mmCIF file of C-alpha atoms and ligand atoms in Angstrom:
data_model
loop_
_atom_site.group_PDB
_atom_site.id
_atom_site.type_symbol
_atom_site.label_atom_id
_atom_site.label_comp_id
_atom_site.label_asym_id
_atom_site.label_seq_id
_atom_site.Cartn_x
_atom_site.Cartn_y
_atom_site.Cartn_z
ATOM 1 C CA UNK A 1 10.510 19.027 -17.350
ATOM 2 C CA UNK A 2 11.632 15.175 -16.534
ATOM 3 C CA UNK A 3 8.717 13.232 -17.304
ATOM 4 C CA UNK A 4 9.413 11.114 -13.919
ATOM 5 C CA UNK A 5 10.018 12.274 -9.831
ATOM 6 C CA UNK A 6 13.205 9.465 -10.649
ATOM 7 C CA UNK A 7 14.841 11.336 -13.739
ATOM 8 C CA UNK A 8 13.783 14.542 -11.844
ATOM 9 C CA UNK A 9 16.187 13.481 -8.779
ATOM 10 C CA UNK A 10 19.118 12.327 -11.399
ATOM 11 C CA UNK A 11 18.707 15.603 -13.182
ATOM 12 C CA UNK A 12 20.172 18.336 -9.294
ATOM 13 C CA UNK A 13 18.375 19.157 -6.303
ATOM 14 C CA UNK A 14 14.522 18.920 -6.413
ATOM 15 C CA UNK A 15 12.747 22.306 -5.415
ATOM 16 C CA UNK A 16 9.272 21.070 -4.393
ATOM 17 C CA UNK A 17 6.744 23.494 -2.988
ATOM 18 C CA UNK A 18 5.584 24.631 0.437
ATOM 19 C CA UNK A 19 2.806 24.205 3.341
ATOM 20 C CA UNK A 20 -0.628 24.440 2.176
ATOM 21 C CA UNK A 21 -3.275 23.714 5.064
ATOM 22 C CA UNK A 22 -1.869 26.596 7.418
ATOM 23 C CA UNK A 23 -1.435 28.941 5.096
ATOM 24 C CA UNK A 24 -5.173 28.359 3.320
ATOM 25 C CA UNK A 25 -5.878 28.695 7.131
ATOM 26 C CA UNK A 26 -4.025 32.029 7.488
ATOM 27 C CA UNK A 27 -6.066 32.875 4.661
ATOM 28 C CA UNK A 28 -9.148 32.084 5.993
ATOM 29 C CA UNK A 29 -10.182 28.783 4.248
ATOM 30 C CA UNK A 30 -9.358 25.712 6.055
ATOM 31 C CA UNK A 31 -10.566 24.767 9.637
ATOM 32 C CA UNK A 32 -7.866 24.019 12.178
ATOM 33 C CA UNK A 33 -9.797 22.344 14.513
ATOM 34 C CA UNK A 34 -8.726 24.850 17.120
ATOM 35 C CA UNK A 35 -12.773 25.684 18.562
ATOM 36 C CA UNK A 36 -13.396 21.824 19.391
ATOM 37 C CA UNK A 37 -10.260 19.997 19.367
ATOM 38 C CA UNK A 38 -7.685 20.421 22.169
ATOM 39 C CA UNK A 39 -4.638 21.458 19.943
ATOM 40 C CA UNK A 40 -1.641 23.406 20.792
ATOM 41 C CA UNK A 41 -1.428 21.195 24.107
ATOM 42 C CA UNK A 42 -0.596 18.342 21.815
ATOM 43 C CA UNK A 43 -3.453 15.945 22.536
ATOM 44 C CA UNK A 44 -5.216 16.757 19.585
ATOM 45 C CA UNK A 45 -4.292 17.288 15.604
ATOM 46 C CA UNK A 46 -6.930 19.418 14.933
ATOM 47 C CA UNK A 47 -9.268 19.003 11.832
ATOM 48 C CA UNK A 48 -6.762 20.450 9.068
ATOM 49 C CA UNK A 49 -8.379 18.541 6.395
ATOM 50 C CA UNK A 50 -8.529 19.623 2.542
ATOM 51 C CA UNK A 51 -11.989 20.160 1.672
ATOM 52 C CA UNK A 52 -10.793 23.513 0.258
ATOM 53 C CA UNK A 53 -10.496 21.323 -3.096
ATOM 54 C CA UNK A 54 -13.977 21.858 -3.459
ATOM 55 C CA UNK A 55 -15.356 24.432 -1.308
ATOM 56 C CA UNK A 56 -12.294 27.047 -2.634
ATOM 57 C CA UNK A 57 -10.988 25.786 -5.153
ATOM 58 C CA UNK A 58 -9.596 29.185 -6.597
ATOM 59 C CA UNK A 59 -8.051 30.004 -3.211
ATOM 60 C CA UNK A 60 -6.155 26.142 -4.019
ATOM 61 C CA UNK A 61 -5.472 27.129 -7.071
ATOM 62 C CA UNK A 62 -3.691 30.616 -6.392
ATOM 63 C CA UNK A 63 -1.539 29.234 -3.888
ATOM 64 C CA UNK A 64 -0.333 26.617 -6.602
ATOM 65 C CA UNK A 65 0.469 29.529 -9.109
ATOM 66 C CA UNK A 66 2.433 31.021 -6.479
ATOM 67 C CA UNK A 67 4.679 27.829 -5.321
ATOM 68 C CA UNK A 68 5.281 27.143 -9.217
ATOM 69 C CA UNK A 69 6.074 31.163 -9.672
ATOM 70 C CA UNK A 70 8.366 30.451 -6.765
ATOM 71 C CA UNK A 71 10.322 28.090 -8.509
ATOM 72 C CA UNK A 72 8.833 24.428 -7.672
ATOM 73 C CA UNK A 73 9.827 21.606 -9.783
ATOM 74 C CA UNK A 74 6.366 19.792 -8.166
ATOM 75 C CA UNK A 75 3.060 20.639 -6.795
ATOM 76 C CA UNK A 76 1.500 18.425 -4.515
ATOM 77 C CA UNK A 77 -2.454 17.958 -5.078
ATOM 78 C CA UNK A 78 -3.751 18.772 -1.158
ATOM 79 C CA UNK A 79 -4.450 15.480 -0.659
ATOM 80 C CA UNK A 80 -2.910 15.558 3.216
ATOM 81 C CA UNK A 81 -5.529 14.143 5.640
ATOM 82 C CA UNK A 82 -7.844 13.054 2.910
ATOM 83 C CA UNK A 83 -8.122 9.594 3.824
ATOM 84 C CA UNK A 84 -11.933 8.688 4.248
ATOM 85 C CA UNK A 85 -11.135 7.776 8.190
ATOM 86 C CA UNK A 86 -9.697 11.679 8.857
ATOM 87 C CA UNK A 87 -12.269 12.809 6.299
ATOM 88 C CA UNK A 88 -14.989 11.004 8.010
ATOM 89 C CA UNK A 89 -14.139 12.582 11.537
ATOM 90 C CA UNK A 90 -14.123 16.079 10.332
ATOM 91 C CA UNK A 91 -17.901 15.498 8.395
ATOM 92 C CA UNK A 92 -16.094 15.244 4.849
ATOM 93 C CA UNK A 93 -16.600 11.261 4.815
ATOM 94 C CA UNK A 94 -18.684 11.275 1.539
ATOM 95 C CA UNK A 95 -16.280 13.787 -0.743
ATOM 96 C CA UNK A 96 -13.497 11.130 -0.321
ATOM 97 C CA UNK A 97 -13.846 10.867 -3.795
ATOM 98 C CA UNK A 98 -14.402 14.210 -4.943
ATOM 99 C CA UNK A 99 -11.953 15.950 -2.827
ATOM 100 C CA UNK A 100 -8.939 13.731 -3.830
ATOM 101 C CA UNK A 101 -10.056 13.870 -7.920
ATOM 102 C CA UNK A 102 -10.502 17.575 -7.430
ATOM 103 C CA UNK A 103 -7.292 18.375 -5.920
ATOM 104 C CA UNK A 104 -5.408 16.590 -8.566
ATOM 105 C CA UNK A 105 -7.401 18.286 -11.156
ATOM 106 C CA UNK A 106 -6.295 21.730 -9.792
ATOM 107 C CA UNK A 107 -2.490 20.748 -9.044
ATOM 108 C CA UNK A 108 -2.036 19.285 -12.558
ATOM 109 C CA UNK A 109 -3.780 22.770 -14.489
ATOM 110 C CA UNK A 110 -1.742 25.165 -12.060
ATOM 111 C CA UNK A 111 1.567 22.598 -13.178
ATOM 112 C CA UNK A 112 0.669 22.050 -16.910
ATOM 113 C CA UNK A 113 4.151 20.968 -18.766
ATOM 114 C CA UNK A 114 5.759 23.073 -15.795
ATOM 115 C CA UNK A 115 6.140 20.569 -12.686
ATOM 116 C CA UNK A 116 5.168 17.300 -11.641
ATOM 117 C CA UNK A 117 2.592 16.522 -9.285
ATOM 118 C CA UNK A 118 2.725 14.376 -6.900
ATOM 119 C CA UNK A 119 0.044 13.288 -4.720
ATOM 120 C CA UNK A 120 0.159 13.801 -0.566
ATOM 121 C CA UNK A 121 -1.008 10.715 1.644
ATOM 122 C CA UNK A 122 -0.296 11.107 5.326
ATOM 123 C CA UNK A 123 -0.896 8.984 8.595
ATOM 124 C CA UNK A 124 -4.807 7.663 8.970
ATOM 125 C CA UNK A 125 -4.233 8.989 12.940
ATOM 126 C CA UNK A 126 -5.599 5.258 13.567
ATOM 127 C CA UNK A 127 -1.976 4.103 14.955
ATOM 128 C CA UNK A 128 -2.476 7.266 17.468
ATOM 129 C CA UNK A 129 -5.947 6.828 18.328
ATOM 130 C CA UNK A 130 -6.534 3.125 18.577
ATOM 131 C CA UNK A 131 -2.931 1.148 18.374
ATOM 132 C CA UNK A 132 -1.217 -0.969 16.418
ATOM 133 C CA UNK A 133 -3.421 -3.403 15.728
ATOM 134 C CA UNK A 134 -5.669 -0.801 13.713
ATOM 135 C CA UNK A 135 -3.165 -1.067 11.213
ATOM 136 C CA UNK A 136 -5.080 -3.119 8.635
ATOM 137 C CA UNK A 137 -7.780 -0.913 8.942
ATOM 138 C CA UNK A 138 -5.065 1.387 8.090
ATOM 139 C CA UNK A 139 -3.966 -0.122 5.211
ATOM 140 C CA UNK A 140 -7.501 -0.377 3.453
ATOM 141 C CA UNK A 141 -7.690 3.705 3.688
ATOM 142 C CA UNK A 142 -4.344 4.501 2.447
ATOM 143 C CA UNK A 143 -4.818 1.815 -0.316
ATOM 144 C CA UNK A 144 -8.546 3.653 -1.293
ATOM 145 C CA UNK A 145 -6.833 7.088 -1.477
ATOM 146 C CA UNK A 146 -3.643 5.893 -2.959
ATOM 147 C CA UNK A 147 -5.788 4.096 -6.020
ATOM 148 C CA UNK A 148 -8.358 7.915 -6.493
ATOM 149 C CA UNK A 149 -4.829 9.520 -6.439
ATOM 150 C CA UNK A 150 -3.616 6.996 -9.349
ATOM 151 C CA UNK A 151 -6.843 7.489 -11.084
ATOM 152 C CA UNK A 152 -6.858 11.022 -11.138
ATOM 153 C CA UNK A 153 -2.909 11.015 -12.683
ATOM 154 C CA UNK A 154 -0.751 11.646 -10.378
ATOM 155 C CA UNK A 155 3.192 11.286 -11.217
ATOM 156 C CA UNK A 156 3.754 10.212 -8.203
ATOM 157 C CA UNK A 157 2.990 10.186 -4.203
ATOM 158 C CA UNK A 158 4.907 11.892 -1.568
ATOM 159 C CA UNK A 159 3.977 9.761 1.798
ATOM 160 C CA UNK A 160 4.473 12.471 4.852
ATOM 161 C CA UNK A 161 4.087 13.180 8.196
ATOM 162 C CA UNK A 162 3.900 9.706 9.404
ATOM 163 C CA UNK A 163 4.773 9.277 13.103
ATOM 164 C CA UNK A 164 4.919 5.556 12.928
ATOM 165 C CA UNK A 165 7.539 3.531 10.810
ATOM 166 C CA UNK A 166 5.029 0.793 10.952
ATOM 167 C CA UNK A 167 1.534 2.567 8.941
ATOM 168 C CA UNK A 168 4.861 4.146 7.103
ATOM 169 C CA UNK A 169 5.751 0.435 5.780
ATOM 170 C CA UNK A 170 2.301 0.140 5.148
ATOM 171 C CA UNK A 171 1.990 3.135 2.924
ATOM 172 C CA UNK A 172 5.063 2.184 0.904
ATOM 173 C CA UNK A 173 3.691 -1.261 0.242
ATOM 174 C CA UNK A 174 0.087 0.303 -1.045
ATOM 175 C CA UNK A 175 2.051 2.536 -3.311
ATOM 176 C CA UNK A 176 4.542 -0.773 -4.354
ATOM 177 C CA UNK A 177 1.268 -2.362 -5.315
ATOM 178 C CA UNK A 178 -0.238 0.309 -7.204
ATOM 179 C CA UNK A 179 2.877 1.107 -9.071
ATOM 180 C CA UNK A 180 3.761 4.515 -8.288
ATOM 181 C CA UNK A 181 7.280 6.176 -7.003
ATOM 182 C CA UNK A 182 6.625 7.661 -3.600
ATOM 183 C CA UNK A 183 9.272 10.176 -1.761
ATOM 184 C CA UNK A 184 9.142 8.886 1.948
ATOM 185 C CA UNK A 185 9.157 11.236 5.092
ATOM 186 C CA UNK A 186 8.796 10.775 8.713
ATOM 187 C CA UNK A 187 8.220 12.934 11.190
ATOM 188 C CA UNK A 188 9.791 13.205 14.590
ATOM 189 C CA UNK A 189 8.138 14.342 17.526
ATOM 190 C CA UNK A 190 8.990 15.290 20.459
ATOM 191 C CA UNK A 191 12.255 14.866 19.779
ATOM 192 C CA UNK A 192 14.300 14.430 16.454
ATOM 193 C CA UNK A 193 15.912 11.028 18.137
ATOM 194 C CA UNK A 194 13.463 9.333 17.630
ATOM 195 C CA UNK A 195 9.804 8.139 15.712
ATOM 196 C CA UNK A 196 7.051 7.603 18.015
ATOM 197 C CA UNK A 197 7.754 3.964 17.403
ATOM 198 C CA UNK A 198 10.843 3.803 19.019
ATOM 199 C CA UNK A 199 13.094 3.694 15.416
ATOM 200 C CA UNK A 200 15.773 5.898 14.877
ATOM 201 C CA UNK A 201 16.237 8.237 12.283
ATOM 202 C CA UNK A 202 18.620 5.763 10.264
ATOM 203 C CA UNK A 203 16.462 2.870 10.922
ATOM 204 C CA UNK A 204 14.146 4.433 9.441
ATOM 205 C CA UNK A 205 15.617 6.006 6.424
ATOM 206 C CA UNK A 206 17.053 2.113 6.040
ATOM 207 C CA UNK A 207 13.643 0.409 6.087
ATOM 208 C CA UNK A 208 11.918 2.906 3.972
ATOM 209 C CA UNK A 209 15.120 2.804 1.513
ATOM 210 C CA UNK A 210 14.548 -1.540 1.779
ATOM 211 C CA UNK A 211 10.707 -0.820 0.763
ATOM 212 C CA UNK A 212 11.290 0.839 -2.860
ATOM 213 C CA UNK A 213 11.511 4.786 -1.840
ATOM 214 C CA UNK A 214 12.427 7.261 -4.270
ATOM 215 C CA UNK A 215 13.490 9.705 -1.749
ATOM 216 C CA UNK A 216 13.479 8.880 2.210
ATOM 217 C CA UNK A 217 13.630 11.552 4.972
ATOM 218 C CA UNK A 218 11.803 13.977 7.035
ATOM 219 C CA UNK A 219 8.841 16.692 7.047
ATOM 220 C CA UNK A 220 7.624 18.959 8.948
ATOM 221 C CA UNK A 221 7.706 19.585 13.107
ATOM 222 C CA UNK A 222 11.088 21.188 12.883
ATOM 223 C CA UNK A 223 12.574 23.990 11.193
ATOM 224 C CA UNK A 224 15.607 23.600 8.882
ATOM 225 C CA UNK A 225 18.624 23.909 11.559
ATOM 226 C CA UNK A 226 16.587 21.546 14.214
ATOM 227 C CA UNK A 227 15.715 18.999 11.651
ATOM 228 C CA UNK A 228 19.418 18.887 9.903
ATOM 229 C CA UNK A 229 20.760 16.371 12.756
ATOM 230 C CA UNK A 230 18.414 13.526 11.835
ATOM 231 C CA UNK A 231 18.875 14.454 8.327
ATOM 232 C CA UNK A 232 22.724 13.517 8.063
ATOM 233 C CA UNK A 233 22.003 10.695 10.588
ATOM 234 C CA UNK A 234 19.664 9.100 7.413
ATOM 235 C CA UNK A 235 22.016 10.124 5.434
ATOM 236 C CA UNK A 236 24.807 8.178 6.720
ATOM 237 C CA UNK A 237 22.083 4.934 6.753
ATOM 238 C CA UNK A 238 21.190 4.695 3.185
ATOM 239 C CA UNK A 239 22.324 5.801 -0.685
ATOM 240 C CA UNK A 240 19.146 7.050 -2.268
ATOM 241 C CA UNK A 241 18.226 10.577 -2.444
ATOM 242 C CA UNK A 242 17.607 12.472 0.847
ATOM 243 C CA UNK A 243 13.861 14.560 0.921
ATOM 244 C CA UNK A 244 13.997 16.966 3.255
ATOM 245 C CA UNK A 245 10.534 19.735 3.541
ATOM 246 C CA UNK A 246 10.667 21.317 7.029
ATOM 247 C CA UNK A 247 8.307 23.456 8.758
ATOM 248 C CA UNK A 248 9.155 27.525 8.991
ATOM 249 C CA UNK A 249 8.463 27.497 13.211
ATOM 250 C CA UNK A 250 11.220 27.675 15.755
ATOM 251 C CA UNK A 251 11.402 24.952 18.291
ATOM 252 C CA UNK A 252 12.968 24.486 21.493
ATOM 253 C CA UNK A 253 15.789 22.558 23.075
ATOM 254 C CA UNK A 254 13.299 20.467 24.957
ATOM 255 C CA UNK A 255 10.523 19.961 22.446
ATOM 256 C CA UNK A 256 11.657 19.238 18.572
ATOM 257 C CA UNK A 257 8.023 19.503 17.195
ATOM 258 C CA UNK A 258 6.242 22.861 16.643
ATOM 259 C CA UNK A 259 2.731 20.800 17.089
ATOM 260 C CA UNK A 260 3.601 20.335 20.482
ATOM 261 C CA UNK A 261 4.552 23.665 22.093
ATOM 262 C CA UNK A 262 1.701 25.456 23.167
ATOM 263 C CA UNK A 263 1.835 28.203 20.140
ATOM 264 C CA UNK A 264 0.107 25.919 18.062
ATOM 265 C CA UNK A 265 -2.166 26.343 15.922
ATOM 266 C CA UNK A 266 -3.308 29.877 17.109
ATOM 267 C CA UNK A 267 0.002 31.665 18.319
ATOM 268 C CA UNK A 268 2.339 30.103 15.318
ATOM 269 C CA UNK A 269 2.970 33.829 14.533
ATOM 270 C CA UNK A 270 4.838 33.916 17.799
ATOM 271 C CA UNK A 271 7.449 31.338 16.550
ATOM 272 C CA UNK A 272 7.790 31.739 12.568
ATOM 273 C CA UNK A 273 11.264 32.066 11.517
ATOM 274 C CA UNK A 274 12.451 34.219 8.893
ATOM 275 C CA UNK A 275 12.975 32.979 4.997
ATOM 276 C CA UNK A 276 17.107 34.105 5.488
ATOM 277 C CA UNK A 277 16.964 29.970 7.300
ATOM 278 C CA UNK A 278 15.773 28.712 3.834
ATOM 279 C CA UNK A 279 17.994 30.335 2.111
ATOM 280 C CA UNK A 280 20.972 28.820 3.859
ATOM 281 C CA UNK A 281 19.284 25.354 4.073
ATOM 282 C CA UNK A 282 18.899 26.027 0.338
ATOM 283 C CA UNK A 283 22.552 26.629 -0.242
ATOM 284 C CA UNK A 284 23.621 23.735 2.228
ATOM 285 C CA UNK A 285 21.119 20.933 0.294
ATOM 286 C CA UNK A 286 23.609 19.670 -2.019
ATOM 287 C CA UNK A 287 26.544 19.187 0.255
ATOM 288 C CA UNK A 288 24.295 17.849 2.800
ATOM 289 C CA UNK A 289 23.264 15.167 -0.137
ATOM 290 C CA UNK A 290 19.476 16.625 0.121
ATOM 291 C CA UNK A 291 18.125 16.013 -3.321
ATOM 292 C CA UNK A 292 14.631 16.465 -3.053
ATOM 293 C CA UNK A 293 14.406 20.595 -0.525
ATOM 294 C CA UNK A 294 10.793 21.907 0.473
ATOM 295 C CA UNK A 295 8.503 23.292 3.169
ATOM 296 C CA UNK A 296 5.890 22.200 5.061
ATOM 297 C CA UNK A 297 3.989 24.304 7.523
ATOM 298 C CA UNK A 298 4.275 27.766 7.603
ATOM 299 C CA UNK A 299 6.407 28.189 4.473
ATOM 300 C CA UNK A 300 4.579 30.075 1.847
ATOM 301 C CA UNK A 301 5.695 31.285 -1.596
ATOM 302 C CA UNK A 302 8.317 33.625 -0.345
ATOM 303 C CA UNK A 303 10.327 30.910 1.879
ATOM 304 C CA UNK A 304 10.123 28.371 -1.289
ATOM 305 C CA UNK A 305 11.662 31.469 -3.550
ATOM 306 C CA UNK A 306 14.075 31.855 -0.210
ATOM 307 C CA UNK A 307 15.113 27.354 -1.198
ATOM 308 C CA UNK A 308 15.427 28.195 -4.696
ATOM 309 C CA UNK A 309 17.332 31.118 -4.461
ATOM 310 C CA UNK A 310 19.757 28.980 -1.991
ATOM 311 C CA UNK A 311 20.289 26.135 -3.948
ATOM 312 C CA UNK A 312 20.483 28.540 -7.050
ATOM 313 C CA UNK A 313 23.627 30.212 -5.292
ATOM 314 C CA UNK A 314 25.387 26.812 -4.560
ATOM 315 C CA UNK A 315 24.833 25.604 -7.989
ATOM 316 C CA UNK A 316 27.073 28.263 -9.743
ATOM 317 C CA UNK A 317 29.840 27.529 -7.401
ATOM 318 C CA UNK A 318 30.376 24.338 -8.753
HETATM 319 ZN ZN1 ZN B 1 3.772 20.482 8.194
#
């Protein structure tokens, strides 16, 4: 195994792993917010936060055995939505540090010599809730949980599911500072033409390309077919490596984003596509200049054995 996400990239397509929050849901360990939040209408995200670190930590770790098992070059630690702001809101405020340390912990025993692991920061929510001009407030919580990521040994940090381009600057400048690679993805809702900032896919495969990324593109929202568009849109804006870790739920003409049609989060069985998608999005990644393939919500071991499997086939045609 490459010793760095960099030499990883140089070395063929990057198989990374798959959702974790909705399927430790499905399972029965991770709060989606669903009783007190309005969700599924799109007005509310939900709690989806990772206290499972501690409070399950063997349910964490079996669902790392079975990405790796699966074929994933990297684990990330379930660090999504563990900034002390999102943790504070759902009543987890005081594990900051413990949940972040202890997710690490379990991602790097499950990897061993095997994979890298990479550590997940997402958006605060601050942009959504309170504007632009929370964005320094922003900054100091993606700064704490970047430095107990870097302290607990990360390789590196995969930034996702930012809505903004502007808190996604800001992430890429707290992981500049504290001297670790980071993959960069957006994601685009309602529609794929667009962030909610108003930037283009392009612009904002350029900008995050300008800031230092490893890897820029998108996760989550859409699934592989629906999110392809925007994909070769970045790609035709910048030269580094493409990321690309969709979500495994079909969307619509009219609405791009599985978070805001009214299956989620409690009718997502309704609108799951099969793993035959990941297959073929597997076997496209190379020619599509995808060097970093993944899931996000809703993809569980099977779909990232469905990737592997794909870009396995297109690799012995060369
Ligand atoms: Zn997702």
């Amino acid at each position: 195994m490459a010793k760095s996400i960099t030499e990883l990239l140089k070395s063929g397509v990057v198989i990374g792993d798959g959702g974790y929050l909705i399927e430790l849901e499905r399972r029965g360990y991770v709060d989606s917010g669903s009783g007190r939040e309005k969700v599924g209408t799109g007005r509310g995200s939900g709690q989806f936060t990772p206290e499972v670190a501690i409070e399950n930590p063997d349910a964490l770790r079996e669902l790392h055995r079975e990405f790796l098992n699966a074929g994933s070059h990297v684990l990330q630690a379930l660090t999504f939505f563990g900034t002390r702001e999102k943790l504070n809101r759902a009543g987890y405020g005081a594990d900051t540090e413990r949940i972040n340390s202890v997710a690490v912990k379990l991602a790097k025993e499950v990897a061993g010599e095997k994979a890298l692991v990479a550590g997940s920061v997402s958006r605060t929510q601050l942009t959504e809730r309170e504007g632009m001009a929370s964005l320094d407030k922003s900054r100091d919580h993606i700064a704490e949980q970047i430095r107990l990521l870097k302290d607990a040994g990360v390789d590196f940090l995969i930034l996702e599911t930012f809505f903004h381009l502007a808190e996604m600057k800001v992430a890429l400048e707290c992981a500049a500072a504290a001297g670790l690679p980071a993959v960069a993805t957006m994601s685009f809702r309602p529609l794929i033409t667009k962030c909610t900032d108003g930037h283009t896919p392009a612009e904002c495969a350029k900008v995050m390309a300008d800031l230092g990324a490893a890897a820029v593109g998108a996760n989550c929202e859409q699934d592989p077919k629906r999110m392809l568009p925007l994909l070769r849109e970045m790609r035709g804006a910048t030269s580094v490596p493409l990321a690309a870790q969709p979500a495994a739920f079909r969307t619509t003409e009219e609405c791009h984003s599985f978070t805001r049609l009214p299956a989620f989060p409690d009718d997502l069985e309704t609108i799951q596509i099969s793993r035959n998608e990941f297959i073929e999005f597997g076997k496209a990644a190379r020619q599509e200049g995808i060097g970093y393939i993944g899931g996000c919500c809703g993809c569980n071991a099977a779909y990232i054995r469905a990737l592997a499997r794909g870009v396995e086939e297109s690799n012995k045609r060369l």
